């Protein structure tokens, strides 16, 4: 699939932002996370950040000239995405260094800046696709979808990591369930707008509903929701297996949703 690098890049970049903000928030709350665990999570996010940058270049016809994409930052959302996401990954490197040096004050300060830069990067990424030429992309649902991927995958990635390390001292399932509810509402609103829109938008909805990926995505979304609801109601379900399984299931669900985002888009 030609758009596979974009699918991987957008999913990874959004996961990394959500994971970074979650780690920074937990660190600021002084929620019992050790220096070694914080450093390991930060390193894992940094590695994923580097991987996402490499994958993003695979979509370009001339990957070695990828740096040129930044030259039109004043007029191009793609250039802004490249600039702000590159800056975010660079700041993540310094954030990781401050975990290594056990400097919480600098981590806290850098966290604010990095979170804002990362959010601008994801906003820029969404704006690339919000164009009138493709009715299925032009609405605000695209913006919501990109940030909701951050809100779902990032915190769950960190929660699973903390559970594996035996340091899960905060309960984030309530937040995750709220994010899932918002995601479901956005999804219903998105398809309602497609079905009430231009013929190209209606065709996108038709192609999506007949695609097996859509139904697998919905099934996995519901399965992850059930796991997290049980975790919210009963502390015995807040363990490594549940969080790891919920993360894996939601990751596949978001991946399939992003594949459909690209594959079912119809131009005017």
PDB file of C-alpha atoms in Angstrom, residues 35 61 227 252-253 262:
ATOM      1  CA  UNK A  35      14.190   7.349  37.732  1.00  0.00           C
ATOM      2  CA  UNK A  61      10.161  10.271  -3.946  1.00  0.00           C
ATOM      3  CA  UNK A 227     -11.435  -4.297  29.058  1.00  0.00           C
ATOM      4  CA  UNK A 252      -4.553  -2.391  15.754  1.00  0.00           C
ATOM      5  CA  UNK A 253      -7.942  -0.653  15.771  1.00  0.00           C
ATOM      6  CA  UNK A 262      -6.364   6.885   3.211  1.00  0.00           C
TER       7      UNK A 262
END
